[in-house]
Amino acid sequence: MTEQRKGLLQGVLAYGLWGVIAAYWKLLDHVDPVELVAHRAVWGMLAFLALVLATGQLGVFRVALATPRTLGVMAI
């Protein structure tokens, strides 16, 4: 598969997922929005840490956390 076709496929999948997300949020209308945001933050951080560990980038991540400018950019 060429890079162009991969990019096209990824774009189509992204737009498809974006459409499905609306139905997903509709199913969660009974859940408190603060709870949803808290879950997204916690699970997002855990997924990020899993990716860092899986790719062996823990050392690079530690250096980034020790650099105030990089930490500020990541926070934004």
C-alpha positions as a LaTeX table, in Angstrom:
\begin{tabular}{lrrr}
\hline
Residue & $x$ (\AA) & $y$ (\AA) & $z$ (\AA) \\
\hline
Met1 & 0.00 & 0.00 & 0.00 \\
Thr2 & 1.41 & 3.41 & $-0.94$ \\
Glu3 & 1.79 & 6.22 & 1.56 \\
Gln4 & $-0.96$ & 8.16 & $-0.22$ \\
Arg5 & $-3.43$ & 5.31 & 0.13 \\
Lys6 & $-2.49$ & 4.84 & 3.79 \\
Gly7 & $-3.09$ & 8.53 & 4.42 \\
Leu8 & $-6.42$ & 8.43 & 2.63 \\
Leu9 & $-7.51$ & 5.37 & 4.60 \\
Gln10 & $-6.47$ & 6.99 & 7.87 \\
Gly11 & $-8.38$ & 10.16 & 6.97 \\
Val12 & $-11.54$ & 8.23 & 6.11 \\
Leu13 & $-11.29$ & 6.23 & 9.34 \\
Ala14 & $-10.75$ & 9.42 & 11.37 \\
Tyr15 & $-13.85$ & 11.06 & 9.88 \\
Gly16 & $-15.84$ & 7.87 & 10.42 \\
Leu17 & $-14.77$ & 7.72 & 14.04 \\
Trp18 & $-15.68$ & 11.38 & 14.46 \\
Gly19 & $-19.23$ & 10.55 & 13.30 \\
Val20 & $-19.54$ & 7.57 & 15.64 \\
Ile21 & $-18.37$ & 9.63 & 18.62 \\
Ala22 & $-21.60$ & 11.67 & 18.53 \\
Ala23 & $-23.67$ & 8.53 & 19.08 \\
Tyr24 & $-21.33$ & 7.43 & 21.87 \\
Trp25 & $-21.68$ & 10.73 & 23.75 \\
Lys26 & $-25.46$ & 10.53 & 23.36 \\
Leu27 & $-25.40$ & 7.20 & 25.23 \\
Leu28 & $-23.55$ & 8.87 & 28.12 \\
Asp29 & $-25.94$ & 11.79 & 28.67 \\
His30 & $-26.86$ & 10.42 & 32.12 \\
Val31 & $-23.24$ & 10.65 & 33.35 \\
Asp32 & $-21.98$ & 13.81 & 35.04 \\
Pro33 & $-19.72$ & 15.78 & 32.63 \\
Val34 & $-17.07$ & 16.29 & 35.33 \\
Glu35 & $-16.87$ & 12.53 & 35.78 \\
Leu36 & $-16.44$ & 12.06 & 32.02 \\
Val37 & $-13.60$ & 14.58 & 31.88 \\
Ala38 & $-11.93$ & 13.01 & 34.91 \\
His39 & $-12.11$ & 9.55 & 33.33 \\
Arg40 & $-10.71$ & 10.85 & 30.05 \\
Ala41 & $-7.83$ & 12.52 & 31.84 \\
Val42 & $-6.92$ & 9.49 & 33.95 \\
Trp43 & $-7.29$ & 6.89 & 31.17 \\
Gly44 & $-5.51$ & 9.18 & 28.70 \\
Met45 & $-2.54$ & 9.52 & 31.05 \\
Leu46 & $-2.41$ & 5.77 & 31.62 \\
Ala47 & $-2.52$ & 5.12 & 27.86 \\
Phe48 & 0.25 & 7.68 & 27.34 \\
Leu49 & 2.44 & 6.08 & 30.00 \\
Ala50 & 1.82 & 2.64 & 28.48 \\
Leu51 & 2.98 & 3.96 & 25.10 \\
Val52 & 6.06 & 5.56 & 26.65 \\
Leu53 & 6.97 & 2.30 & 28.36 \\
Ala54 & 6.20 & 0.17 & 25.29 \\
Thr55 & 8.45 & 2.29 & 23.08 \\
Gly56 & 11.25 & 2.47 & 25.63 \\
Gln57 & 11.11 & 6.27 & 25.87 \\
Leu58 & 10.92 & 6.57 & 29.65 \\
Gly59 & 14.35 & 8.23 & 29.85 \\
Val60 & 13.41 & 10.81 & 27.23 \\
Phe61 & 10.14 & 11.48 & 29.05 \\
Arg62 & 11.97 & 12.03 & 32.34 \\
Val63 & 14.31 & 14.53 & 30.67 \\
Ala64 & 11.28 & 16.32 & 29.19 \\
Leu65 & 9.68 & 16.55 & 32.63 \\
Ala66 & 12.88 & 18.05 & 34.05 \\
Thr67 & 12.98 & 20.79 & 31.38 \\
Pro68 & 10.63 & 23.65 & 32.35 \\
Arg69 & 10.09 & 24.89 & 28.77 \\
Thr70 & 9.26 & 21.41 & 27.47 \\
Leu71 & 7.01 & 20.77 & 30.45 \\
Gly72 & 5.15 & 24.03 & 29.74 \\
Val73 & 4.63 & 23.11 & 26.09 \\
Met74 & 3.33 & 19.66 & 27.07 \\
Ala75 & 0.95 & 21.25 & 29.59 \\
Ile76 & $-0.53$ & 23.52 & 26.94 \\
\hline
\end{tabular}
